[in-house]
Amino acid sequence: MRLFLDTASIDEIREINRWGVLSGVTTNPSLVAKEGGDPEAVWKEILAEVDGDISLETTELEAGPMYEQGQRLAGMAPNAVVKVPMIPAGLEAGKRLAGEGIRVNVTLVFSAAQAILAAEIGAYCVSPFLGRLDDVGSDGMKLLHDICEIYAVQGYASNVLAASLRHPMHVVESALAGADIATMPYDVFTKLVKHPLTDSGLERFLADWRALHEPPGPDADQQP
Ligand code: G3P
């Protein structure tokens, strides 16, 4: 399962990218707006920083303008992936873009039926939002399992991108479910590496190592 960051912050992306485990970035209009400034400049910096898929989201609501916007976004760099929303216009624009070899990420997916539609237009990936489903009392992980099973049974080529992940177990369970990609905020990414036994174990190792190199104390030669 490939690990993506769900952010438009270049500082967060640079930090995680140094770990050598970052395979891509997903952005959305809210995340880009949070950074302020010119969205194109934000996207360009991310596209240049990460050697992997970078999802850039369309904001047009009609199929024609959405398709044209998608073409422009795809033209920004070879690693650009165009996000379209799961609405009829998104399917229409996405199908045209995918037909031209542009990689499409169908976003705002909340049901298995929607995920079938995304696969049928030849989307590069489908993004079910797990956390937002959990927020309204539905089972986001159950949806992810269903989508992974349907795609396997049907032989759909689209990648399943588990999105709206809120904690490390969402990531672990997404891997178990068979998701191809998991995207998560910086905060969740940093929690993946943390374990209290790692910290206490390292502290003990280093304390023992320091003790070995300390000069012997005044009582060192005295026998009890
Ligand atoms: O970017 C898509 C998705 O991951 C959003 O997540 O945390 O806003 O529900 P969230």
Coordinates of C-alpha atoms and ligand atoms in Angstrom, one line a residue:
M1 CA 0.0 0.0 0.0
R2 CA 1.4 3.4 -1.0
L3 CA 1.4 6.2 1.5
F4 CA 0.3 9.7 0.6
L5 CA 0.1 12.9 2.5
D6 CA -3.2 14.8 2.5
T7 CA -2.0 18.3 2.7
A8 CA -0.9 21.3 0.6
S9 CA 1.7 22.4 3.1
I10 CA 5.2 22.2 1.5
D11 CA 6.9 22.2 4.9
E12 CA 4.9 19.1 6.0
I13 CA 5.5 17.4 2.6
R14 CA 9.3 18.2 2.7
E15 CA 9.6 16.7 6.2
I16 CA 7.8 13.5 5.5
N17 CA 9.5 13.1 2.1
R18 CA 12.9 13.0 3.9
W19 CA 11.7 9.7 5.5
G20 CA 11.8 8.0 2.1
V21 CA 8.3 6.6 2.4
L22 CA 6.2 9.2 0.7
S23 CA 4.7 8.0 -2.7
G24 CA 2.3 11.0 -3.3
V25 CA 0.2 13.8 -2.1
T26 CA -3.5 14.6 -2.3
T27 CA -4.8 18.1 -2.2
N28 CA -8.3 19.5 -2.2
P29 CA -9.6 23.1 -2.5
S30 CA -9.9 23.5 1.3
L31 CA -6.3 22.4 1.9
V32 CA -4.9 24.7 -0.9
A33 CA -7.0 27.6 0.5
K34 CA -5.5 27.0 3.9
E35 CA -2.0 27.7 2.5
G36 CA -3.2 31.1 1.1
G37 CA -1.5 32.7 -2.0
D38 CA -1.6 31.5 -5.5
P39 CA -2.9 27.9 -5.9
E40 CA -0.8 27.4 -9.0
A41 CA 2.4 28.3 -7.2
V42 CA 1.4 25.9 -4.3
W43 CA 0.7 23.0 -6.7
K44 CA 3.9 23.6 -8.7
E45 CA 6.1 23.5 -5.6
I46 CA 4.4 20.2 -4.5
L47 CA 4.7 18.7 -8.0
A48 CA 8.4 19.5 -8.1
E49 CA 9.1 18.2 -4.5
V50 CA 7.6 14.7 -4.7
D51 CA 8.4 12.0 -7.1
G52 CA 5.0 10.5 -7.1
D53 CA 1.3 11.1 -7.8
I54 CA 0.0 14.6 -6.9
S55 CA -3.8 15.0 -6.9
L56 CA -5.0 18.5 -8.0
E57 CA -8.7 19.0 -7.7
T58 CA -11.0 20.7 -10.2
T59 CA -13.4 23.3 -9.0
E60 CA -15.7 23.7 -12.0
L61 CA -19.2 22.3 -11.7
E62 CA -20.1 21.8 -15.4
A63 CA -18.6 18.9 -17.4
G64 CA -17.2 21.1 -20.2
P65 CA -15.3 23.6 -18.0
M66 CA -14.3 20.8 -15.6
Y67 CA -12.8 18.8 -18.4
E68 CA -10.9 21.9 -19.7
Q69 CA -9.7 22.7 -16.1
G70 CA -8.6 19.0 -15.8
Q71 CA -6.6 19.2 -19.0
R72 CA -4.8 22.3 -17.6
L73 CA -4.1 20.7 -14.3
A74 CA -2.8 17.5 -16.0
G75 CA -0.5 19.7 -18.1
M76 CA 1.2 21.2 -15.1
A77 CA 3.5 18.1 -14.7
P78 CA 3.7 14.5 -15.6
N79 CA 3.0 13.4 -12.0
A80 CA -0.3 15.4 -11.8
V81 CA -3.5 13.4 -11.2
V82 CA -6.8 15.2 -11.8
K83 CA -9.4 15.0 -9.1
V84 CA -13.1 15.2 -10.1
P85 CA -16.0 15.1 -7.7
M86 CA -18.5 12.1 -7.7
I87 CA -21.3 14.0 -9.5
P88 CA -22.6 13.4 -13.0
A89 CA -20.5 16.2 -14.4
G90 CA -17.5 14.7 -12.7
L91 CA -18.1 11.4 -14.3
E92 CA -18.6 13.0 -17.7
A93 CA -15.4 15.1 -17.5
G94 CA -13.5 12.3 -15.8
K95 CA -14.4 9.8 -18.6
R96 CA -13.1 12.3 -21.3
L97 CA -9.9 13.0 -19.4
A98 CA -9.3 9.3 -18.7
G99 CA -9.9 8.6 -22.4
E100 CA -7.0 10.9 -23.2
G101 CA -4.7 9.0 -20.9
I102 CA -5.0 11.6 -18.1
R103 CA -5.0 9.9 -14.6
V104 CA -8.3 10.7 -12.8
N105 CA -9.0 10.5 -9.1
V106 CA -12.7 10.4 -8.3
T107 CA -13.2 12.1 -5.0
L108 CA -16.0 12.5 -2.4
V109 CA -17.0 8.9 -2.7
F110 CA -19.3 7.6 0.1
S111 CA -20.9 4.5 -1.3
A112 CA -20.0 1.3 -3.1
A113 CA -22.4 2.2 -5.9
Q114 CA -20.4 5.4 -6.5
A115 CA -17.1 3.4 -6.5
I116 CA -18.5 1.2 -9.2
L117 CA -19.3 4.3 -11.3
A118 CA -15.7 5.6 -10.8
A119 CA -14.2 2.3 -12.0
E120 CA -16.5 2.2 -15.0
I121 CA -15.2 5.5 -16.3
G122 CA -11.7 4.2 -16.1
A123 CA -10.6 6.3 -13.1
Y124 CA -7.0 5.9 -12.0
C125 CA -8.2 5.9 -8.5
V126 CA -11.3 6.2 -6.3
S127 CA -11.3 8.0 -3.0
P128 CA -13.7 6.8 -0.4
F129 CA -13.8 9.2 2.6
L130 CA -13.7 6.9 5.7
G131 CA -13.5 9.4 8.5
R132 CA -16.3 11.6 7.2
L133 CA -18.5 8.5 7.1
D134 CA -17.6 7.6 10.6
D135 CA -18.4 11.2 11.6
V136 CA -22.0 10.7 10.6
G137 CA -22.4 7.3 12.3
S138 CA -21.7 5.1 9.2
D139 CA -18.9 2.5 9.0
G140 CA -16.2 3.9 6.7
M141 CA -14.0 0.8 7.0
K142 CA -16.8 -1.5 6.0
L143 CA -17.2 0.6 2.9
L144 CA -13.5 0.3 2.1
H145 CA -13.7 -3.5 2.5
D146 CA -16.7 -3.6 0.2
I147 CA -15.0 -1.5 -2.5
C148 CA -11.8 -3.6 -2.3
E149 CA -13.9 -6.8 -2.7
I150 CA -16.0 -5.5 -5.5
Y151 CA -12.9 -4.3 -7.4
A152 CA -11.2 -7.7 -6.9
V153 CA -14.3 -9.7 -7.9
Q154 CA -14.9 -7.5 -11.0
G155 CA -11.3 -7.2 -12.0
Y156 CA -11.5 -3.4 -12.0
A157 CA -8.1 -1.8 -12.6
S158 CA -8.8 1.5 -10.6
N159 CA -6.7 1.9 -7.5
V160 CA -8.6 2.2 -4.2
L161 CA -7.3 5.3 -2.3
A162 CA -8.4 5.3 1.4
A163 CA -9.0 8.9 2.2
S164 CA -10.1 11.0 5.2
L165 CA -8.1 8.8 7.6
R166 CA -8.0 10.1 11.1
H167 CA -5.6 7.8 13.1
P168 CA -3.0 5.1 12.6
M169 CA -5.4 2.2 13.0
H170 CA -7.3 3.6 10.0
V171 CA -4.0 3.2 8.0
V172 CA -3.4 -0.3 9.3
E173 CA -7.0 -1.5 8.7
S174 CA -6.8 0.1 5.2
A175 CA -3.8 -2.0 4.5
L176 CA -5.5 -5.2 5.7
A177 CA -8.6 -4.4 3.6
G178 CA -6.3 -4.3 0.5
A179 CA -6.4 -0.6 -0.3
D180 CA -3.8 0.4 -2.9
I181 CA -3.1 3.8 -1.4
A182 CA -3.8 5.5 1.9
T183 CA -3.7 9.3 2.2
M184 CA -3.5 10.9 5.6
P185 CA -2.8 14.3 7.2
Y186 CA 0.7 15.1 8.6
D187 CA -0.5 14.5 12.1
V188 CA -1.5 10.9 11.3
F189 CA 1.7 10.3 9.4
T190 CA 3.9 11.3 12.3
K191 CA 1.8 9.1 14.7
L192 CA 2.7 6.0 12.4
V193 CA 6.3 6.1 13.5
K194 CA 5.6 6.6 17.2
H195 CA 5.6 3.8 19.9
P196 CA 6.4 4.4 23.6
L197 CA 8.4 1.2 23.8
T198 CA 10.6 2.4 21.0
D199 CA 11.3 5.6 22.9
S200 CA 11.9 4.0 26.3
G201 CA 14.0 1.2 24.6
L202 CA 16.2 3.8 22.9
E203 CA 16.6 5.8 26.1
R204 CA 17.8 2.7 27.9
F205 CA 20.2 1.6 25.1
L206 CA 21.8 5.1 25.1
A207 CA 22.0 5.3 28.9
D208 CA 23.8 2.0 29.0
W209 CA 26.1 3.1 26.2
R210 CA 26.9 6.4 28.0
A211 CA 27.7 4.4 31.2
L212 CA 30.2 2.3 29.3
H213 CA 32.1 5.3 28.2
E214 CA 32.0 7.2 31.5
P215 CA 35.3 7.2 33.5
P216 CA 35.2 4.8 36.5
G217 CA 34.2 6.4 39.8
P218 CA 36.5 6.5 42.9
D219 CA 35.0 3.3 44.3
A220 CA 35.4 1.3 41.1
D221 CA 38.4 -0.9 42.4
Q222 CA 37.1 -1.6 45.9
Q223 CA 35.8 -5.1 46.5
P224 CA 32.6 -5.4 48.6
Ligands
G3P1 O1 -8.6 15.2 0.8 C1 -9.6 14.3 0.9 C2 -9.9 13.8 2.3 O2 -8.8 13.0 2.7 C3 -10.3 14.8 3.3 O3 -10.2 14.4 4.6 O4 -9.9 14.9 7.0 O5 -11.1 16.5 5.5 O6 -12.2 14.4 6.1 P1 -10.9 15.1 5.8

